[in-house]
Amino acid sequence: DFGNVDFITRLEHLCNAMNAEAQLHAFGRFAAVQRLEGLLKNRLIAIDYLKCNQHVANVRLNPPIIITGLQRTGTTFLQRIMAADPKHRALLSWEALSPIPNGQSDQQRMRMAKIGQRFLRYVSPDFFSIHPVEYNSPEEDVLLNDMTLLSAVPEAIMCVPSYGAWVEKQDHSEAYAWLDSMLRILHNEELKERWVLKTPQHLEYMDLIMQRYPDSPIIMTHRDPKECIVSFCSMMYYSRAVFSDRIDPIEVAQHWIEKNVRMLKNTIAAREKYKDHTVIDVFYKDLVTDPIQTLKSIYRELGCAWGTTVEESFRIALNKNKKDKYGKHMYNAADFGLTDSYIDNSFSFYTQHFF
């Protein structure tokens, strides 16, 4: 039982795009099949679990804290620090890979995720230096949404433009309903006061998020696009390189600049529509220059308690999540056909609004 039959239609769209557009190499085809099999297995297990444990639907969740922003603007850094608060709960990488116990212990699920971490670092050290996927660290909740095949994950790892364009036009209410169910299952496993979620893709569906989570504060991170766009394009290039050796860096840049522009415009429109929704704007420069003071300011606006235990937890997390921990990320705008003036012109609506 895969649940909503629309899921099969999405699977067909994705497979058609992979076959026609992705230009996967031999290992890429193997890895893509393994990824889809894992996703399908997790979906089957989740639906079966929810049918056998109907009390999960009644698990109460406090409004989560939702972190979003353009990629490479500090969203990962901020989530990993805030998740260190003993009262907070974040989706961990090993949980994203295997959300439902299904007869396995946490240690077994962690061990499999640790193997995956080592493998990714081996096959793509460049990607790992950009976005280290550590088995026991917080990850993006879009990985849970991916079980609905209503997410940007496929277009982040493969060239599947027809699928990406099709998914954008779909109703994503099901994806967020699914996310709620997964959070309830995981919350039921480990009770904490509040979830700290993080995904840049939330920008694309901010109107839906503000309707669905009216009491959830949103933290939006900001950085000069000239400082983050090229870095992100490089990240996407190395992400695709795991699956294909026929990657056009110009196409990568064009695809993601157009998508990010749409995402930001959707968010600005939603913020105008829901003016009373709590949104905290955090600037990358402040976050990296003085993280403790920036976090104190965030906590004041959230109305969260600050004390020596919280601050010490944050300082430990800061030490653990140092910049360039796995090597320095090197990239060149010219490789992607980008110039400062082109980026400025593309994102002028955003910089004029927030800077």
Coordinates of C-alpha atoms in Angstrom, one line a residue:
D1 CA 0.0 0.0 0.0
F2 CA 1.7 3.2 -1.2
G3 CA -1.1 5.4 -0.1
N4 CA -2.4 8.1 -2.4
V5 CA -2.4 6.7 -5.9
D6 CA -1.1 10.1 -7.2
F7 CA 2.3 8.9 -5.9
I8 CA 2.5 6.4 -8.7
T9 CA 2.0 9.2 -11.3
R10 CA 4.8 11.2 -9.7
L11 CA 7.1 8.1 -9.8
E12 CA 6.3 7.7 -13.5
H13 CA 7.1 11.4 -14.2
L14 CA 10.4 11.1 -12.3
C15 CA 11.5 7.8 -14.0
N16 CA 10.6 9.2 -17.4
A17 CA 12.7 12.3 -16.7
M18 CA 15.6 10.3 -15.4
N19 CA 15.6 8.1 -18.5
A20 CA 15.2 11.0 -21.0
E21 CA 17.3 13.8 -19.4
A22 CA 19.6 12.8 -16.5
Q23 CA 22.3 11.2 -18.6
L24 CA 23.3 8.9 -15.8
H25 CA 26.6 7.0 -15.9
A26 CA 26.7 3.3 -14.9
F27 CA 27.3 4.0 -11.2
G28 CA 24.7 6.9 -11.3
R29 CA 22.1 4.5 -12.6
F30 CA 22.9 2.0 -9.8
A31 CA 22.8 4.8 -7.2
A32 CA 19.6 6.3 -8.5
V33 CA 17.9 2.9 -8.4
Q34 CA 19.2 2.3 -4.9
R35 CA 17.9 5.7 -3.8
L36 CA 14.4 5.1 -5.3
E37 CA 14.2 1.6 -3.7
G38 CA 15.1 3.0 -0.3
L39 CA 12.5 5.8 -0.7
L40 CA 9.8 3.3 -1.8
K41 CA 10.7 1.0 1.1
N42 CA 10.5 3.8 3.6
R43 CA 7.2 4.9 2.3
L44 CA 5.7 1.4 2.5
I45 CA 7.0 1.0 6.1
A46 CA 5.7 4.4 7.1
I47 CA 2.2 3.8 5.8
D48 CA 2.1 0.4 7.4
Y49 CA 3.4 1.9 10.7
L50 CA 0.7 4.6 10.7
K51 CA -2.1 2.1 10.1
C52 CA -0.9 -0.2 12.9
N53 CA -0.3 2.7 15.3
Q54 CA -3.2 5.0 14.8
H55 CA -2.5 6.8 18.1
V56 CA 0.4 8.6 16.3
A57 CA -2.2 10.8 14.5
N58 CA -3.1 12.3 17.9
V59 CA 0.5 13.0 19.0
R60 CA 0.6 16.7 19.9
L61 CA 3.4 18.8 18.3
N62 CA 4.3 22.3 19.5
P63 CA 4.5 24.7 16.6
P64 CA 8.0 24.0 15.1
I65 CA 10.6 26.6 14.5
I66 CA 11.1 26.8 10.7
I67 CA 14.5 27.9 9.3
T68 CA 14.7 28.8 5.6
G69 CA 16.6 31.1 3.3
L70 CA 18.7 30.9 0.1
Q71 CA 21.2 28.1 0.1
R72 CA 24.6 28.9 1.5
T73 CA 23.2 31.6 3.8
G74 CA 23.8 29.9 7.1
T75 CA 20.6 27.8 7.3
T76 CA 22.6 24.5 8.1
F77 CA 24.9 26.3 10.6
L78 CA 22.0 27.9 12.4
Q79 CA 19.9 24.7 12.6
R80 CA 22.8 22.7 13.9
I81 CA 23.5 25.3 16.6
M82 CA 19.8 25.8 17.7
A83 CA 19.3 22.0 17.7
A84 CA 21.8 21.8 20.5
D85 CA 19.3 23.4 22.9
P86 CA 18.2 20.5 25.2
K87 CA 14.6 21.4 24.6
H88 CA 14.9 21.3 20.8
R89 CA 14.6 18.4 18.4
A90 CA 16.0 18.2 14.8
L91 CA 15.8 15.6 12.1
L92 CA 19.1 13.7 12.2
S93 CA 20.7 12.3 9.1
W94 CA 20.3 8.7 10.2
E95 CA 16.6 9.3 10.9
A96 CA 16.1 10.8 7.5
L97 CA 17.5 7.7 5.9
S98 CA 15.5 5.3 8.0
P99 CA 12.7 7.1 9.8
I100 CA 10.8 4.0 11.1
P101 CA 12.5 1.5 13.3
N102 CA 10.9 -1.6 11.5
G103 CA 12.6 -4.1 13.8
Q104 CA 16.0 -2.4 13.7
S105 CA 17.7 -0.7 16.7
D106 CA 18.8 2.9 16.6
Q107 CA 22.4 1.6 16.6
Q108 CA 21.8 -0.5 13.5
R109 CA 20.2 2.5 11.7
M110 CA 23.0 4.8 12.8
R111 CA 25.6 2.2 11.6
M112 CA 24.0 2.1 8.1
A113 CA 23.9 5.9 7.9
K114 CA 27.6 6.1 9.0
I115 CA 28.5 3.8 6.2
G116 CA 26.6 6.1 3.8
Q117 CA 28.5 9.1 5.2
R118 CA 31.8 7.5 4.6
F119 CA 30.8 6.4 1.1
L120 CA 29.6 9.9 0.1
R121 CA 32.8 11.4 1.4
Y122 CA 34.8 8.8 -0.7
V123 CA 32.9 9.3 -4.0
S124 CA 32.5 13.1 -3.7
P125 CA 35.0 14.7 -1.3
D126 CA 34.3 18.1 -2.9
F127 CA 30.5 17.9 -2.2
F128 CA 31.3 16.7 1.4
S129 CA 33.5 19.7 2.0
I130 CA 30.6 22.0 0.9
H131 CA 27.8 20.3 2.8
P132 CA 29.0 17.6 5.2
V133 CA 26.3 14.9 5.6
E134 CA 27.2 13.7 9.1
Y135 CA 25.2 10.7 10.1
N136 CA 24.3 12.1 13.6
S137 CA 23.9 15.7 12.7
P138 CA 20.7 17.6 11.8
E139 CA 19.5 17.4 8.2
E140 CA 16.8 19.0 6.0
D141 CA 13.3 17.9 6.5
V142 CA 12.8 17.9 2.7
L143 CA 14.3 14.4 2.9
L144 CA 11.1 13.3 4.6
N145 CA 9.0 15.1 2.1
D146 CA 10.9 13.3 -0.6
M147 CA 8.9 10.2 0.2
T148 CA 5.9 11.9 -1.5
L149 CA 8.0 12.6 -4.6
L150 CA 7.0 16.3 -4.1
S151 CA 10.4 17.8 -3.4
A152 CA 13.4 19.4 -5.1
V153 CA 15.7 16.5 -4.1
P154 CA 15.7 14.9 -7.6
E155 CA 16.6 18.1 -9.4
A156 CA 19.3 18.8 -6.8
I157 CA 21.1 15.6 -7.7
M158 CA 20.2 15.0 -11.3
C159 CA 19.3 17.0 -14.5
V160 CA 15.5 16.4 -14.6
P161 CA 14.1 19.7 -15.7
S162 CA 10.7 18.3 -17.0
Y163 CA 10.1 16.7 -13.6
G164 CA 11.1 19.8 -11.7
A165 CA 8.8 22.0 -13.8
W166 CA 6.0 19.5 -13.3
V167 CA 6.4 19.2 -9.5
E168 CA 6.4 23.0 -9.1
K169 CA 2.8 23.1 -10.4
Q170 CA 1.5 20.4 -8.1
D171 CA -0.4 20.9 -4.8
H172 CA 2.2 20.4 -2.1
S173 CA -0.3 20.2 0.8
E174 CA 0.2 16.4 0.8
A175 CA 3.9 16.8 1.2
Y176 CA 3.5 18.9 4.4
A177 CA 0.8 16.6 5.7
W178 CA 3.2 13.7 5.2
L179 CA 5.9 15.7 7.0
D180 CA 3.7 16.2 10.0
S181 CA 3.0 12.5 10.1
M182 CA 6.7 11.7 10.0
L183 CA 7.5 14.3 12.7
R184 CA 4.8 12.7 14.9
I185 CA 6.3 9.2 14.5
L186 CA 9.8 10.5 15.3
H187 CA 8.5 12.7 18.1
N188 CA 6.8 9.7 19.6
E189 CA 10.2 8.0 19.7
E190 CA 11.9 10.8 21.5
L191 CA 9.9 13.5 23.3
K192 CA 11.3 17.0 23.2
E193 CA 9.6 20.3 23.5
R194 CA 10.0 21.7 20.0
W195 CA 11.2 20.8 16.5
V196 CA 13.7 22.9 14.6
L197 CA 13.1 22.4 10.9
K198 CA 15.3 23.6 8.1
T199 CA 15.0 23.5 4.3
P200 CA 15.6 26.3 1.7
Q201 CA 12.8 24.8 -0.4
H202 CA 10.3 26.1 2.1
L203 CA 10.8 29.5 0.4
E204 CA 9.0 28.1 -2.6
Y205 CA 5.8 27.2 -0.6
M206 CA 5.8 29.9 2.0
D207 CA 2.2 30.7 1.4
L208 CA 1.2 27.1 2.2
I209 CA 3.6 27.0 5.2
M210 CA 2.1 30.2 6.7
Q211 CA -1.4 28.8 6.3
R212 CA -0.5 25.3 7.8
Y213 CA 1.7 26.6 10.6
P214 CA 0.2 29.9 11.7
D215 CA 1.9 29.8 15.1
S216 CA 5.3 28.6 13.9
P217 CA 8.0 31.3 13.9
I218 CA 10.0 31.4 10.7
I219 CA 13.7 32.4 10.7
M220 CA 14.8 33.6 7.3
T221 CA 18.6 33.9 6.7
H222 CA 20.0 36.4 4.3
R223 CA 23.3 36.9 2.5
D224 CA 24.4 39.0 -0.5
P225 CA 23.6 36.7 -3.5
K226 CA 27.0 37.4 -5.0
E227 CA 28.5 35.6 -2.0
C228 CA 26.2 32.6 -2.0
I229 CA 24.8 31.9 -5.5
V230 CA 28.1 30.7 -7.1
S231 CA 28.9 28.6 -4.1
F232 CA 25.5 26.9 -4.3
C233 CA 25.9 26.3 -8.1
S234 CA 29.2 24.6 -7.3
M235 CA 27.5 22.5 -4.7
M236 CA 24.8 21.4 -7.2
Y237 CA 27.5 20.6 -9.8
Y238 CA 29.3 18.2 -7.4
S239 CA 26.0 16.8 -6.3
R240 CA 25.1 15.9 -9.8
A241 CA 28.6 14.6 -10.5
V242 CA 27.8 11.6 -8.2
F243 CA 25.2 10.5 -10.8
S244 CA 26.5 11.8 -14.1
D245 CA 29.7 12.8 -15.9
R246 CA 27.8 14.9 -18.5
I247 CA 27.0 18.1 -16.6
D248 CA 26.7 21.5 -18.1
P249 CA 27.7 24.1 -15.4
I250 CA 25.9 26.9 -17.4
E251 CA 22.7 24.9 -17.3
V252 CA 23.1 24.2 -13.6
A253 CA 23.5 27.9 -12.9
Q254 CA 20.6 29.0 -15.1
H255 CA 18.3 26.4 -13.6
W256 CA 19.0 27.3 -10.0
I257 CA 19.1 31.0 -10.4
E258 CA 15.6 30.9 -12.1
K259 CA 14.3 28.6 -9.4
N260 CA 15.7 30.7 -6.5
V261 CA 14.3 33.9 -8.0
R262 CA 10.8 32.2 -8.1
M263 CA 11.3 30.9 -4.5
L264 CA 12.2 34.4 -3.2
K265 CA 9.4 36.1 -5.0
N266 CA 6.9 33.6 -3.6
T267 CA 8.2 34.2 -0.1
I268 CA 8.1 38.0 -0.4
A269 CA 4.5 37.7 -1.6
A270 CA 3.5 35.4 1.2
R271 CA 5.1 37.7 3.8
E272 CA 3.1 40.6 2.4
K273 CA -0.1 38.5 2.5
Y274 CA 0.5 37.3 6.1
K275 CA 2.0 40.4 7.7
D276 CA 1.2 39.2 11.2
H277 CA 3.1 36.0 10.9
T278 CA 6.3 35.9 13.0
V279 CA 9.3 36.1 10.7
I280 CA 12.8 36.8 12.1
D281 CA 15.4 38.0 9.6
V282 CA 18.9 36.9 10.3
F283 CA 21.9 38.1 8.3
Y284 CA 24.8 35.7 7.5
K285 CA 27.4 38.3 8.5
D286 CA 26.0 38.7 12.0
L287 CA 25.6 35.0 12.4
V288 CA 29.2 34.1 11.6
T289 CA 30.7 37.3 13.2
D290 CA 29.0 37.0 16.6
P291 CA 26.9 33.8 16.7
I292 CA 26.1 33.9 20.4
Q293 CA 24.8 37.5 20.3
T294 CA 22.8 36.7 17.2
L295 CA 21.3 33.6 18.9
K296 CA 20.4 35.7 22.0
S297 CA 18.6 38.1 19.7
I298 CA 16.7 35.3 18.0
Y299 CA 15.8 33.8 21.4
R300 CA 14.4 37.2 22.6
E301 CA 12.2 37.4 19.6
L302 CA 11.1 33.8 19.9
G303 CA 10.4 34.2 23.6
C304 CA 12.6 31.2 24.4
A305 CA 14.4 30.9 27.7
W306 CA 18.2 31.7 27.7
G307 CA 20.5 30.4 30.4
T308 CA 23.9 29.1 31.1
T309 CA 22.9 25.5 30.0
V310 CA 21.6 26.8 26.6
E311 CA 24.6 29.0 26.0
E312 CA 27.1 26.2 26.9
S313 CA 25.3 23.8 24.6
F314 CA 25.6 26.4 21.8
R315 CA 29.3 26.9 22.4
I316 CA 29.9 23.2 22.2
A317 CA 28.0 23.0 19.0
L318 CA 29.8 26.0 17.6
N319 CA 33.1 24.3 18.2
K320 CA 31.8 21.1 16.5
N321 CA 30.5 22.9 13.4
K322 CA 33.5 25.0 12.4
K323 CA 33.8 26.4 8.9
D324 CA 35.9 24.4 6.4
K325 CA 35.9 21.4 8.8
Y326 CA 36.3 19.0 5.8
G327 CA 38.4 21.3 3.6
K328 CA 37.9 24.6 1.9
H329 CA 35.3 24.9 -0.8
M330 CA 36.8 26.4 -4.0
Y331 CA 34.7 27.7 -6.9
N332 CA 34.9 30.1 -9.8
A333 CA 32.0 32.2 -11.1
A334 CA 33.3 32.1 -14.6
D335 CA 32.9 28.3 -14.7
F336 CA 29.2 28.8 -14.5
G337 CA 29.0 31.8 -16.9
L338 CA 28.2 34.1 -14.0
T339 CA 29.3 37.7 -13.3
D340 CA 28.6 39.9 -10.3
S341 CA 26.5 42.2 -12.4
Y342 CA 24.3 39.3 -13.7
I343 CA 23.7 38.1 -10.2
D344 CA 23.0 41.6 -8.9
N345 CA 20.4 42.2 -11.7
S346 CA 18.8 38.8 -11.2
F347 CA 18.3 39.4 -7.4
S348 CA 17.9 43.1 -7.3
F349 CA 14.3 42.7 -6.2
Y350 CA 15.5 40.7 -3.2
T351 CA 18.4 42.9 -2.1
Q352 CA 16.3 46.1 -2.4
H353 CA 13.7 44.4 -0.2
F354 CA 15.9 43.1 2.6
F355 CA 19.3 45.0 2.5

